[in-house]
Each structure stands twice: as C-alpha cells, then as structure tokens.
Coordinates of C-alpha atoms in Angstrom, one line a residue:
M1 CA 205.6 101.3 114.2
R2 CA 201.6 100.9 112.5
R3 CA 200.1 103.1 110.3
K4 CA 196.7 103.6 108.4
T5 CA 195.1 105.7 106.7
I6 CA 191.3 106.3 107.2
R7 CA 189.8 107.4 103.7
P8 CA 187.2 109.8 102.8
S9 CA 185.0 106.6 101.3
L10 CA 185.1 105.2 104.0
R11 CA 183.2 105.5 107.6
L12 CA 185.4 107.8 110.0
A13 CA 186.7 106.6 113.1
L14 CA 185.4 108.1 115.9
T15 CA 187.9 107.0 118.7
V16 CA 190.1 109.6 118.4
S17 CA 191.4 112.6 121.5
S18 CA 189.1 115.9 119.7
A19 CA 191.3 118.6 120.8
L20 CA 195.3 119.5 121.8
A21 CA 192.8 122.7 123.8
L22 CA 191.2 119.7 126.4
A23 CA 194.3 119.6 127.9
A24 CA 195.0 123.2 128.9
C25 CA 190.8 123.1 130.6
A26 CA 191.4 118.8 131.8
T27 CA 192.1 120.2 135.6
T28 CA 189.2 122.4 136.1
P29 CA 187.5 121.6 139.7
S30 CA 184.5 121.8 141.1
A31 CA 184.2 124.9 143.7
G32 CA 185.0 123.7 146.6
D33 CA 187.2 121.0 145.7
S34 CA 190.5 122.8 146.8
A35 CA 191.1 120.6 149.5
T36 CA 193.2 117.5 148.7
P37 CA 194.3 114.9 151.1
A38 CA 197.9 116.3 150.4
T39 CA 197.6 119.5 151.2
Q40 CA 196.1 118.2 155.3
A41 CA 199.4 116.0 155.2
Q42 CA 203.1 115.9 154.9
V43 CA 204.0 115.4 151.9
P44 CA 205.7 111.5 151.1
A45 CA 210.1 111.2 150.9
D46 CA 209.8 110.2 147.6
I47 CA 209.3 113.2 144.9
G48 CA 207.9 110.6 142.4
T49 CA 205.2 109.6 144.7
F50 CA 204.0 113.3 145.2
F51 CA 203.9 113.5 141.7
E52 CA 201.2 110.6 141.6
H53 CA 199.4 112.0 143.8
Y54 CA 199.9 115.2 142.2
N55 CA 198.6 113.3 139.1
E56 CA 196.1 111.7 141.1
A57 CA 194.4 115.1 142.6
Q58 CA 193.6 116.4 139.5
L59 CA 193.2 113.2 138.0
A60 CA 189.5 113.3 140.2
L61 CA 188.7 116.9 139.4
S62 CA 189.2 116.7 135.8
P63 CA 186.1 113.5 133.9
Q64 CA 187.5 115.2 130.9
T65 CA 191.1 113.4 130.9
K66 CA 190.4 111.1 131.8
A67 CA 188.9 110.5 129.3
Y68 CA 191.8 111.8 127.4
R69 CA 193.9 109.2 128.8
G70 CA 191.7 106.1 128.7
I71 CA 190.8 106.5 132.4
R72 CA 186.9 105.5 131.7
D73 CA 185.4 105.2 135.8
E74 CA 182.6 106.8 137.5
D75 CA 183.5 110.2 136.1
Y76 CA 183.2 109.2 132.9
G77 CA 179.8 110.4 132.0
Q78 CA 180.3 113.9 133.4
W79 CA 182.2 116.5 132.5
N80 CA 184.6 118.6 133.5
E81 CA 183.3 122.0 135.9
R82 CA 183.6 124.8 134.4
S83 CA 182.9 127.9 136.4
K84 CA 185.1 131.2 137.2
A85 CA 184.8 129.9 141.0
A86 CA 186.7 126.1 139.3
D87 CA 189.1 127.8 138.1
E88 CA 190.3 130.0 141.0
A89 CA 189.6 126.6 143.2
R90 CA 192.0 124.9 139.5
D91 CA 194.4 127.9 140.3
A92 CA 194.8 127.7 144.1
L93 CA 194.5 123.2 144.0
R94 CA 198.0 124.0 141.5
D95 CA 199.2 126.5 144.0
Q96 CA 199.2 124.8 146.4
W97 CA 201.2 121.4 145.6
L98 CA 203.5 124.5 144.2
K99 CA 204.0 125.5 147.7
R100 CA 204.4 122.4 148.9
M101 CA 207.2 120.4 147.2
R102 CA 208.7 124.4 147.3
S103 CA 208.1 123.7 151.2
G104 CA 209.1 119.8 150.6
Y105 CA 212.5 119.0 149.1
D106 CA 215.9 119.9 148.9
L107 CA 216.4 120.3 145.1
A108 CA 220.9 119.8 145.7
S109 CA 219.6 116.6 147.6
L110 CA 217.6 114.9 144.8
S111 CA 218.9 112.7 142.5
P112 CA 219.4 114.5 139.0
E113 CA 216.0 113.2 136.8
D114 CA 214.3 114.2 139.9
Q115 CA 216.2 117.7 140.4
L116 CA 214.5 117.7 136.0
S117 CA 211.0 116.7 137.4
Y118 CA 211.6 119.1 140.4
R119 CA 212.4 122.3 137.9
L120 CA 209.5 121.7 135.4
F121 CA 207.3 121.4 137.4
E122 CA 207.7 124.4 139.0
A123 CA 208.3 126.0 135.0
T124 CA 204.7 124.4 134.4
A125 CA 202.9 125.9 137.4
T126 CA 204.6 129.3 137.6
R127 CA 204.2 129.2 133.8
S128 CA 200.4 128.4 134.2
A129 CA 200.1 131.2 137.2
S130 CA 201.8 134.2 134.9
L131 CA 198.5 134.8 132.9
D132 CA 196.4 134.0 136.4
P133 CA 195.4 137.9 135.9
F134 CA 194.1 138.0 132.1
Q135 CA 192.1 135.3 132.9
D136 CA 188.8 137.4 132.6
Y137 CA 190.2 138.2 128.4
G138 CA 189.8 134.8 126.8
W139 CA 186.9 133.2 124.3
F140 CA 184.9 130.2 125.1
F141 CA 183.0 130.7 121.3
D142 CA 185.3 131.6 118.5
Q143 CA 187.0 129.3 115.0
M144 CA 190.0 127.9 117.1
N145 CA 189.5 125.8 119.6
G146 CA 185.0 127.4 120.5
E147 CA 183.0 125.2 123.2
Q148 CA 180.3 124.7 120.2
S149 CA 182.2 122.1 117.5
G150 CA 184.9 120.9 120.7
I151 CA 181.8 119.6 122.8
P152 CA 180.6 116.7 119.2
A153 CA 184.3 116.6 118.8
F154 CA 185.1 115.4 122.7
L155 CA 182.1 113.0 122.8
I156 CA 183.1 111.8 119.0
N157 CA 186.2 111.5 118.6
T158 CA 187.8 110.6 122.9
H159 CA 184.1 109.1 124.1
A160 CA 184.4 105.3 123.4
V161 CA 182.3 102.9 123.9
Q162 CA 183.4 99.4 124.3
N163 CA 179.9 98.6 126.4
V164 CA 176.2 99.4 128.0
D165 CA 177.9 101.0 130.6
H166 CA 179.8 103.4 128.2
A167 CA 176.9 104.2 126.4
R168 CA 175.0 104.8 129.0
D169 CA 178.1 107.4 129.6
Y170 CA 178.0 108.7 126.7
I171 CA 174.5 109.9 126.9
S172 CA 175.1 111.4 130.2
R173 CA 176.9 113.3 128.4
I174 CA 175.2 114.0 125.8
E175 CA 172.2 114.8 128.7
G176 CA 174.6 117.6 130.1
I177 CA 176.1 119.0 127.4
E178 CA 172.9 121.5 128.9
P179 CA 174.3 122.9 132.4
L180 CA 177.8 123.0 130.1
L181 CA 176.5 125.3 127.3
D182 CA 174.8 127.2 129.4
T183 CA 177.7 127.6 132.3
L184 CA 179.8 128.5 129.9
I185 CA 177.1 131.2 127.6
A186 CA 176.5 132.9 130.8
R187 CA 180.4 133.4 131.4
S188 CA 181.0 134.1 127.3
A189 CA 177.6 137.1 127.9
E190 CA 179.4 138.9 130.6
R191 CA 182.7 139.4 129.1
A192 CA 181.1 140.0 126.4
N193 CA 179.2 143.0 128.5
D194 CA 182.4 144.2 129.4
G195 CA 183.8 144.0 125.9
V196 CA 185.4 141.1 125.5
M197 CA 185.2 139.0 122.8
P198 CA 186.7 137.9 119.6
P199 CA 186.5 140.5 116.4
D200 CA 183.0 140.4 114.4
W201 CA 184.2 138.7 111.6
V202 CA 184.8 135.6 113.4
Y203 CA 180.5 135.0 114.4
P204 CA 179.8 133.3 111.2
Y205 CA 182.2 130.5 111.8
V206 CA 180.7 129.7 115.4
L207 CA 177.2 130.2 114.5
S208 CA 178.1 128.2 111.0
D209 CA 178.9 125.7 113.2
I210 CA 175.9 125.6 115.5
R211 CA 173.9 125.2 113.3
N212 CA 175.3 122.4 111.6
M213 CA 174.0 121.0 114.9
L214 CA 170.5 121.8 114.6
D215 CA 169.7 122.0 111.1
A216 CA 171.1 118.2 111.2
G217 CA 168.0 117.5 113.8
L218 CA 169.1 113.7 115.2
D219 CA 171.1 112.7 112.1
N220 CA 173.5 115.1 113.9
A221 CA 177.4 113.8 114.5
V222 CA 177.2 113.8 117.9
L223 CA 174.1 111.1 117.1
E224 CA 175.6 109.5 114.4
D225 CA 178.3 107.8 115.8
F226 CA 176.4 107.4 118.9
R227 CA 174.1 105.1 117.4
S228 CA 177.7 103.3 115.1
E229 CA 178.9 103.3 118.1
V230 CA 176.3 101.1 119.7
N231 CA 175.8 98.7 116.6
E232 CA 179.5 98.0 117.9
L233 CA 177.8 96.3 121.3
D234 CA 177.3 92.2 121.1
I235 CA 173.8 93.5 121.9
S236 CA 170.9 92.8 121.4
E237 CA 168.3 94.5 119.2
T238 CA 165.9 95.4 121.5
E239 CA 168.5 96.9 124.1
R240 CA 170.1 98.5 121.2
A241 CA 167.2 101.0 119.7
A242 CA 166.8 100.9 123.7
L243 CA 170.1 103.4 123.8
V244 CA 169.2 104.9 120.4
A245 CA 166.4 106.2 122.0
D246 CA 167.5 107.5 125.3
A247 CA 170.3 109.2 123.7
D248 CA 167.7 111.1 120.9
A249 CA 166.0 111.8 124.0
A250 CA 168.5 113.4 125.4
W251 CA 169.9 115.4 122.0
R252 CA 166.5 117.1 122.3
T253 CA 165.2 117.9 125.5
H254 CA 168.6 119.3 126.6
A255 CA 171.5 119.5 124.4
A256 CA 169.5 120.5 121.6
P257 CA 167.7 123.6 123.4
A258 CA 171.4 124.8 125.3
Y259 CA 172.6 125.7 121.3
S260 CA 169.4 127.4 120.5
R261 CA 170.1 129.8 123.5
L262 CA 173.5 129.1 122.1
L263 CA 172.8 130.7 118.9
A264 CA 171.0 133.4 120.3
E265 CA 173.4 134.9 122.7
M266 CA 176.4 134.5 119.7
E267 CA 173.6 136.2 117.1
R268 CA 173.2 138.9 119.9
Q269 CA 176.7 138.9 120.7
Q270 CA 177.6 139.3 117.1
T271 CA 176.1 142.7 116.5
M272 CA 178.6 144.4 119.3
A273 CA 181.7 142.5 118.4
P274 CA 184.6 145.0 117.9
D275 CA 186.7 145.6 114.2
E276 CA 189.3 145.3 115.2
D277 CA 191.5 142.1 115.7
G278 CA 194.8 142.3 117.4
I279 CA 194.6 142.2 122.2
W280 CA 195.9 145.4 122.3
R281 CA 192.2 147.4 122.4
F282 CA 192.1 145.0 126.1
E283 CA 192.6 148.0 129.1
D284 CA 196.2 145.3 129.9
G285 CA 196.2 144.1 126.4
A286 CA 200.0 145.2 126.0
A287 CA 200.6 143.1 129.4
Y288 CA 198.9 140.6 128.3
Y289 CA 200.5 140.3 124.9
D290 CA 203.9 139.9 126.8
A291 CA 203.1 137.6 128.8
L292 CA 202.0 134.7 126.2
L293 CA 204.6 135.2 123.6
E294 CA 206.5 134.3 126.7
Y295 CA 203.9 131.6 128.0
Y296 CA 204.1 130.0 124.1
T297 CA 208.2 131.6 123.3
T298 CA 209.2 129.4 126.9
T299 CA 211.9 132.7 126.6
Q300 CA 211.6 136.7 127.5
L301 CA 212.2 138.0 123.6
S302 CA 210.1 141.1 123.3
A303 CA 207.3 141.5 120.8
D304 CA 209.5 143.9 118.9
E305 CA 212.5 141.7 119.1
I306 CA 210.1 139.0 117.5
H307 CA 209.2 141.2 114.6
N308 CA 212.4 141.4 113.7
I309 CA 213.4 137.7 114.0
G310 CA 210.1 137.5 111.5
L311 CA 211.8 139.4 108.9
R312 CA 215.4 138.3 108.9
E313 CA 214.1 134.6 108.7
V314 CA 211.3 136.2 105.7
D315 CA 214.9 137.8 104.1
R316 CA 217.2 134.4 104.7
I317 CA 214.2 132.1 102.6
Q318 CA 212.6 134.2 100.2
G319 CA 216.7 134.2 99.7
E320 CA 216.6 129.8 99.4
M321 CA 213.7 130.3 97.3
R322 CA 215.1 131.7 94.3
A323 CA 217.8 129.1 94.4
I324 CA 214.8 126.7 93.7
M325 CA 212.9 129.4 91.5
Q326 CA 216.5 129.2 89.1
Q327 CA 216.3 124.7 89.3
V328 CA 213.4 125.3 87.7
G329 CA 214.3 126.9 85.1
F330 CA 211.3 130.2 85.9
E331 CA 211.4 132.9 84.5
G332 CA 210.5 136.3 86.3
T333 CA 210.4 138.1 89.8
L334 CA 209.7 135.9 93.2
Q335 CA 206.4 137.4 94.1
E336 CA 205.7 135.7 89.9
F337 CA 207.4 132.5 91.1
F338 CA 204.9 132.8 94.5
E339 CA 202.1 133.1 91.9
F340 CA 202.9 130.7 89.4
T341 CA 203.0 127.4 92.6
R342 CA 199.7 129.3 94.2
S343 CA 197.1 129.5 91.4
D344 CA 198.6 126.2 88.1
P345 CA 195.9 123.1 89.4
Q346 CA 199.0 120.7 88.9
F347 CA 199.8 122.0 92.0
Y348 CA 197.0 120.4 94.2
H349 CA 195.0 116.8 93.6
T350 CA 191.9 117.3 92.5
S351 CA 190.2 114.2 95.0
R352 CA 190.4 113.7 98.6
E353 CA 191.2 110.0 97.7
D354 CA 194.7 110.7 95.5
Y355 CA 195.4 113.0 98.8
L356 CA 195.5 110.8 101.2
A357 CA 197.0 108.3 99.0
E358 CA 200.1 110.5 98.6
V359 CA 200.4 111.0 102.0
D360 CA 200.5 107.3 102.7
E361 CA 204.0 107.3 99.9
V362 CA 205.3 109.6 102.5
M363 CA 204.9 108.3 105.4
S364 CA 206.3 104.6 104.2
A365 CA 208.8 106.1 103.0
M366 CA 210.2 108.2 106.1
E367 CA 208.9 105.0 108.5
A368 CA 211.2 103.1 107.0
R369 CA 214.2 105.6 107.9
L370 CA 213.6 106.2 111.2
P371 CA 216.2 103.9 112.7
E372 CA 219.0 105.5 111.5
Y373 CA 218.3 108.5 112.6
F374 CA 216.7 107.9 114.9
I375 CA 217.3 105.8 118.5
T376 CA 214.2 105.5 120.3
L377 CA 210.8 105.1 118.4
P378 CA 207.1 104.5 118.8
E379 CA 205.4 102.1 120.1
Y380 CA 202.3 103.8 118.7
E381 CA 199.7 104.0 115.9
L382 CA 199.6 106.4 113.5
Q383 CA 196.8 107.1 111.9
V384 CA 196.0 109.1 109.2
K385 CA 192.3 111.2 109.3
P386 CA 190.5 113.6 107.8
V387 CA 189.2 116.2 109.0
E388 CA 184.7 115.0 110.3
A389 CA 182.8 116.7 107.9
F390 CA 180.8 119.0 111.3
R391 CA 183.6 121.2 111.4
E392 CA 186.4 120.9 109.3
Q393 CA 185.2 124.2 107.8
S394 CA 186.3 126.0 110.5
A395 CA 189.3 124.0 111.2
G396 CA 192.7 124.5 111.0
K397 CA 194.9 122.7 108.0
A398 CA 196.1 120.4 110.1
F399 CA 196.7 119.2 113.7
Y400 CA 197.3 116.1 115.9
Q401 CA 196.3 114.8 118.2
S402 CA 198.0 111.7 121.2
P403 CA 197.2 108.8 121.3
A404 CA 196.3 107.2 124.7
T405 CA 199.2 105.3 127.2
D406 CA 196.8 102.4 126.6
G407 CA 197.2 102.4 123.3
S408 CA 193.2 102.0 122.7
R409 CA 193.4 105.4 120.9
P410 CA 196.0 106.0 117.7
G411 CA 198.6 109.1 117.7
T412 CA 195.7 111.1 115.3
Y413 CA 197.4 113.5 112.0
Y414 CA 194.0 115.0 112.0
V415 CA 194.4 116.2 107.5
N416 CA 191.8 119.9 106.1
L417 CA 190.1 118.4 103.4
Y418 CA 187.3 120.6 102.8
D419 CA 189.6 122.3 100.4
L420 CA 192.4 121.1 97.6
N421 CA 193.6 124.4 96.7
S422 CA 194.1 125.3 100.5
M423 CA 195.9 122.2 100.8
S424 CA 199.0 122.7 97.8
R425 CA 200.3 119.2 96.9
N426 CA 204.1 120.9 97.1
E427 CA 203.2 121.3 101.0
L428 CA 202.2 117.9 101.4
E429 CA 205.3 116.2 102.2
A430 CA 206.5 118.5 104.7
L431 CA 202.9 118.7 106.9
A432 CA 203.1 114.9 106.9
Y433 CA 206.9 114.8 108.6
H434 CA 204.9 117.8 111.1
E435 CA 202.1 116.1 111.7
G436 CA 203.3 112.7 111.8
V437 CA 206.9 111.0 111.6
P438 CA 209.2 112.3 112.2
G439 CA 207.2 115.7 113.1
H440 CA 204.6 115.4 116.2
H441 CA 204.1 111.3 116.2
L442 CA 207.0 110.5 117.4
Q443 CA 208.5 113.1 119.5
R444 CA 204.7 112.8 121.5
G445 CA 204.2 109.0 121.5
I446 CA 207.9 109.2 122.7
Q447 CA 206.5 111.0 125.0
T448 CA 203.5 109.5 126.2
G449 CA 205.4 105.7 126.4
L450 CA 207.6 107.6 129.1
G451 CA 205.9 105.4 131.2
D452 CA 208.6 106.3 134.3
L453 CA 208.4 110.2 134.5
P454 CA 205.7 112.4 136.6
P455 CA 202.6 111.7 135.0
F456 CA 202.8 115.4 134.3
R457 CA 205.6 115.2 132.2
R458 CA 204.2 111.7 129.8
Y459 CA 201.2 114.6 129.1
G460 CA 202.1 117.8 129.5
G461 CA 204.1 119.8 127.0
F462 CA 205.9 123.2 126.5
T463 CA 204.6 124.5 123.0
A464 CA 207.7 126.2 121.7
Y465 CA 209.9 122.5 122.4
T466 CA 206.6 120.2 121.1
E467 CA 205.9 123.1 118.0
G468 CA 209.8 124.0 117.5
W469 CA 210.7 119.9 117.0
G470 CA 207.2 119.7 114.1
L471 CA 209.0 122.3 112.0
Y472 CA 212.5 120.7 112.7
S473 CA 211.3 118.0 111.8
E474 CA 210.5 119.4 108.1
E475 CA 214.2 120.6 107.9
L476 CA 215.3 116.7 109.4
G477 CA 213.6 115.3 106.2
K478 CA 216.0 117.6 104.2
D479 CA 218.6 116.6 105.5
M480 CA 217.4 112.8 105.1
G481 CA 217.5 113.5 101.3
F482 CA 213.9 113.6 101.1
Y483 CA 211.7 116.4 99.1
T484 CA 214.1 115.1 95.7
D485 CA 211.1 116.8 94.2
P486 CA 212.2 120.6 93.9
Y487 CA 208.9 122.2 94.3
S488 CA 208.5 119.4 97.0
D489 CA 211.5 121.5 98.3
F490 CA 210.7 124.5 97.8
G491 CA 206.9 123.5 99.8
R492 CA 209.7 122.6 102.4
L493 CA 210.6 126.3 102.6
Q494 CA 207.2 127.8 101.3
M495 CA 205.8 125.8 105.2
E496 CA 209.5 127.8 107.1
L497 CA 208.7 130.8 105.4
W498 CA 205.0 130.7 107.0
R499 CA 206.2 130.1 110.6
A500 CA 209.6 132.7 109.8
A501 CA 206.2 135.1 108.4
R502 CA 204.3 133.6 111.3
L503 CA 206.8 135.8 113.7
V504 CA 205.8 139.0 111.7
V505 CA 202.1 139.0 111.4
D506 CA 201.3 138.2 115.0
T507 CA 203.1 140.9 116.5
G508 CA 202.1 142.7 113.7
L509 CA 198.6 142.6 115.2
H510 CA 198.7 142.3 119.1
H511 CA 201.1 144.3 119.1
K512 CA 201.9 147.0 115.9
R513 CA 198.3 147.4 116.2
W514 CA 198.1 146.3 112.4
S515 CA 194.6 145.3 110.7
R516 CA 193.9 142.0 109.2
E517 CA 193.7 142.9 106.1
E518 CA 197.5 145.0 106.4
A519 CA 198.6 141.0 107.8
I520 CA 196.8 139.3 104.7
A521 CA 198.5 141.5 102.6
Y522 CA 202.1 141.3 104.3
L523 CA 201.7 137.2 103.4
Q524 CA 200.5 137.5 100.2
E525 CA 203.1 140.0 99.6
N526 CA 205.9 138.2 101.0
T527 CA 204.4 134.4 101.1
P528 CA 203.4 131.7 97.8
N529 CA 200.4 130.4 100.1
P530 CA 196.9 130.4 98.4
E531 CA 194.8 133.7 99.4
G532 CA 191.9 131.0 101.1
D533 CA 194.9 129.7 102.7
I534 CA 196.1 133.5 104.0
R535 CA 193.0 134.8 105.9
K536 CA 192.1 131.8 107.2
A537 CA 195.7 131.8 109.1
I538 CA 195.7 135.7 109.7
E539 CA 191.5 134.2 111.4
R540 CA 194.2 132.0 113.1
Y541 CA 196.4 134.1 114.3
A542 CA 193.9 137.0 115.8
V543 CA 192.3 134.2 118.3
Y544 CA 195.8 132.4 119.2
P545 CA 197.6 135.5 120.3
G546 CA 201.6 134.3 120.6
Q547 CA 200.8 130.8 119.9
A548 CA 201.8 130.6 116.7
T549 CA 205.2 132.5 117.3
A550 CA 207.0 129.0 119.2
Y551 CA 207.1 127.8 116.0
M552 CA 210.3 129.6 114.8
I553 CA 212.3 130.3 118.0
G554 CA 211.4 126.4 119.1
K555 CA 212.7 125.5 115.4
L556 CA 216.2 127.9 115.4
K557 CA 217.1 127.4 119.2
I558 CA 217.2 123.0 118.0
M559 CA 219.0 123.5 115.2
E560 CA 221.6 126.1 117.4
L561 CA 222.1 123.4 119.6
R562 CA 222.3 120.4 116.4
E563 CA 225.3 122.8 115.4
R564 CA 226.8 123.6 118.7
A565 CA 227.0 119.9 119.6
R566 CA 227.9 119.4 116.1
E567 CA 230.8 121.1 115.6
A568 CA 231.9 120.4 119.1
F569 CA 231.4 116.8 118.4
G570 CA 233.0 117.0 115.3
E571 CA 233.3 113.4 113.1
D572 CA 232.0 111.9 116.2
F573 CA 228.7 113.9 116.3
D574 CA 226.0 111.7 115.8
I575 CA 222.3 112.8 115.4
R576 CA 220.8 109.2 116.9
Q577 CA 222.5 110.4 120.0
F578 CA 221.4 114.3 119.9
H579 CA 217.8 113.0 118.7
E580 CA 218.1 111.1 121.4
L581 CA 218.7 113.7 124.4
V582 CA 216.1 116.2 123.5
L583 CA 213.6 113.2 123.0
A584 CA 213.8 111.0 126.1
N585 CA 213.3 113.2 128.5
G586 CA 209.8 114.3 127.3
P587 CA 208.6 118.2 127.0
V588 CA 211.6 120.8 128.4
P589 CA 211.9 124.9 128.6
L590 CA 213.8 126.0 126.1
S591 CA 216.5 127.4 128.7
I592 CA 216.1 123.5 129.8
L593 CA 216.8 122.5 126.8
E594 CA 219.9 124.0 125.9
E595 CA 221.5 123.6 129.3
Q596 CA 221.2 119.6 128.5
V597 CA 222.9 119.9 125.1
D598 CA 225.8 122.0 127.1
N599 CA 225.7 120.0 129.6
W600 CA 226.0 116.2 127.6
I601 CA 229.2 118.6 125.5
A602 CA 230.9 118.9 129.0
E603 CA 230.8 115.7 130.0
E604 CA 231.3 113.6 126.5
S605 CA 234.1 115.8 125.3

C-alpha cells in the first residue's frame, strides 16, 4: 500500500475528491428525466444486471458522481441539476427502481449474495425515502457542507485535467457556477423567508468563504488550480495562454457575479437568522430529528436512549482516564488534568511540517502490522494532505476522501492545520488510525475495490457502520500494542470521550433544546479538548443534526459483536477472520451486521 504526505511547503496535490457530501447530492436528475429504460421494460433475469442498469441510470443524471468515480465523458463539464423539480425526479427514480425490484424478484429464490444486495438496496432506498418529508428543512450554505466552498473544492479536488478537452470541461464548469449558484441562491432565499435557515453564527463562516473567493480576484484557488493543471499538459505556450485566458474570462463573467449575488443574499439572511441552535424550532422538528437519528444510526433508538448511552459512556471513559492520570503521577482532579493537557505547550506541535512528519511515523508503523490483523488490504494509495487554505477556517479538523476506482485519485486523509493549538499531539495517533489505517482508508479502500459487488454497494454507505469502524479502529490500535506513550493513550480516550459526549450534546441541542453555550459548557466540563475545538464541534452538530451520534453507536455494536464471537469461539477466535467478515461485504446496517456475525458463529461452532 503506497502512501505519501503532502507538505504545506510544497504545492498541494489537487486531484483528490472534494467532499463526502457530494455523494448525497450526486443523483439529482433534471425534471422530466425520471423515466428510464428500466421503467419501461421487464427487469433482467439477473438481479446483478438490474443493479448495473440502475447505476447507469443514476450516472446518466449525475455528472458530478461520474467525475467522483473517475468517469470523464461528454458530461464532464457539467454540474448536477439542483432545482426542486430535480430533487423530486431523483426521488421518483429511486422509488420506481425499488418498486420494480420488489415486483420483479423473489427474495427467497436469489443466491445468498444477491439476497444481501436486494436487502441492502431496499434498506438504502427506504432509508433515503424516510427523509423525503423533511427535504425543505435543509440548507445549502453552511460551514460544514456549504456549496460556497463545496463548488471550488469539487473543481480543485475532483475535476482532473489530463488533456485539453478536460481543460475545456473545467472552463465549462466555471461558467456553469453561475446558473448553479443562482438556483441555490433562489432556493435558499425561499427557505429563509419561511424561517428555515441556519443559526446566526453560521453566516460569518459562510461569508468568509465567499469573500475568500471574491477578494482573491483572478488569483483565487480555482483559477490557481486551473493554471497548475494546464501547466502540466504537453501543449504549446500559445494554447496554454488561451486556455488560461478563457478560464479567467469565465470566472470574471460568470462565477464572480454569481458569488457576489450569493454574498448579498447571505448578508440579507444574516440580518434575520435565528439565535436558536436546534432543529426543534422547525414545525415538524421533533419528527425530523427522530428520522435523522434512525437514518444515521440505522437503529430505532430514541433521542433519550441515545442521550443516556452517552452519559453512561462518558462516565466509563472518564474512569479509564483517571487511571492514566495516576499512571503519569498527576495530582489533582480530572478537570485539572484536562486543563493541563489542554493548555501545556508540550502537547502541541509548533509547525505543520512537524505534525505531518509524526503522522508519517504513525502510519508507517501501523501499515507494517496490518497483515497480522487483516486478510484483505486496500490496493489504493493513501495520501495525507492539509485542508486547502480557502476553506480551512470553516472545515472540520479531519476527514477522509475515498479513492477513484481506477486509482487515478488516491484515498486522502485531510488534516486541518489552520490552528495547531486545536490539534493536540495526544490525539494525533488515534486520529491517524481513524482516518487512515486501519480506519477509513482501509475500510473504504477495500469497499471501492469490491468489483464483484453492485455499484451501489461499492460506493454507498451507512454512517453507523463507516464511522463506527473508524472509531473501532482507534481502540484496535490499543489492542495491537500501540499508544505506548500514556499521553497518547489518554488522547485515544480523549477522542472516544469526544464521541460519547457527542451523544449527549447532539441530543441536547436538537431534542432537549439546549443552547449552543450550554452544549459548549458541557464539553468544557467533561472533555479535555481546547475551547476552539469545542466551539467548532458544537457548531458542526448544530448544522449537521444526528450525524455525530452514529460514531459511538456503531463502534459499540462492532465491539459487542467481536466479544460475542470471541466468547463463542474461545481460543479458536481469529480476529483476522472477524475483520474479514465485517469488511468483505461493504457497509451494511447494524442489524444486518449483527445477523452476519451471528450466522458466522452458528455455522462455525
């Protein structure tokens, strides 16, 4: 498995996928395009062919998904259609294919693998449909997944330029920013007028992102990337200059005016934005939050149950932290130990280069040990990359982007080094295991490489499974003998505590009607994270309701199932086989994962 780290002193590689959020909006067809050949003909005898046809129907309606997967065809210069009619057509397409599958195939007569695909397609479609009643409750511009930064991130990280035609497609997409943003501006304004908008404190982040693009003029991040891309092409200087001139003109004539209109609309909304943080304030906010919790956790746990699980886990993890506090000889309360690890300079790097160098060391040591714990390993390169400057102020502290199927884009661990005082060295090891290996890169690299599975299984996912695996991977590092520094082990617990506390504050914000300040105070009292880290996290949970609860719920289930198998097999328990079982089918709901483990135990016992 190849890996590279991109230093901030070098030019950033700009061929990585932009955001996981693209997958959520990547199947939006244009109005009137919902009819497809599969809705007009009998289903094929082979359900695998049915799923291939569904994939083709989705891709035909989603230029951005094609680019994300490394498909560069006649749609390469287009954006997804983002109108309300397109959303409705996308939903109709999903429902049509689900209906056809149910009527066209007898589940009992399918092979075991096809039965699983049937059930997962059904689960994916019904899970998506569960949020249909609440589609008007989302927003298009926020600090987490907002299109003000998502659009340039897509161009920079997903639109690869391998020839002149690709460069022309890039220019076409720059031109297309105008109608795309205008559509989203109009929809955002309509929702804001109905009272659906993020809290007031979100707008400075959004406005900062917009101004970063506008104030840079023709030296903005998009055009800088374009020039770098065309500089790599084997073309004449005259042709290169013409491409750059056309890109500049496209930005000046189309993109910049649209960004200016977006700026004006966000300034308008800022004057009327609410100061309440939770989605309970919406008319059907309680039902919306319940639907989100089920969507993300793939369980039917109530908000109160999740809240109480969080309180229980916070208490357990803090007990383990006290043991480390005694190990290092610290005298004082746990909160005083929190303050020590939060504020002492020894726990923070002073340069981005030093942080990335330590990540290199951690990943190298882990990669060498993977064969002892895993049968299948990812074939794709892992690269570590700082978040780009144009969005680092608003982006999260770390995230992962999947590789392209053909290997043209590596899997990427993004680390946000904007504020090194929010990136504790204590957490560095666990964070690398979560985002890199054996976490997201291993799991999603394996998933992407499962070429015999239907595309919706290779590219889709369930948050509780994916993020549960990431959190599980942090503790697996402990089982493998890492975290030899007690402060690094404390950082592992710190990150697990963070995910347990999320259960408390997410449900606090959106169910118990806590204010942002109440949620911040809870984390300040119960976690060792720095204040900036805490504020950014609470701001994330406020605009991304429910998502953060999936991590701990998923991890607890994976741990429960592992211990169930260990108890059943005794000395014959093979952790490599357990990991293969969990990973080999790609993401599944937690209930199906439990079923798979129970079947394995029954068959092998």
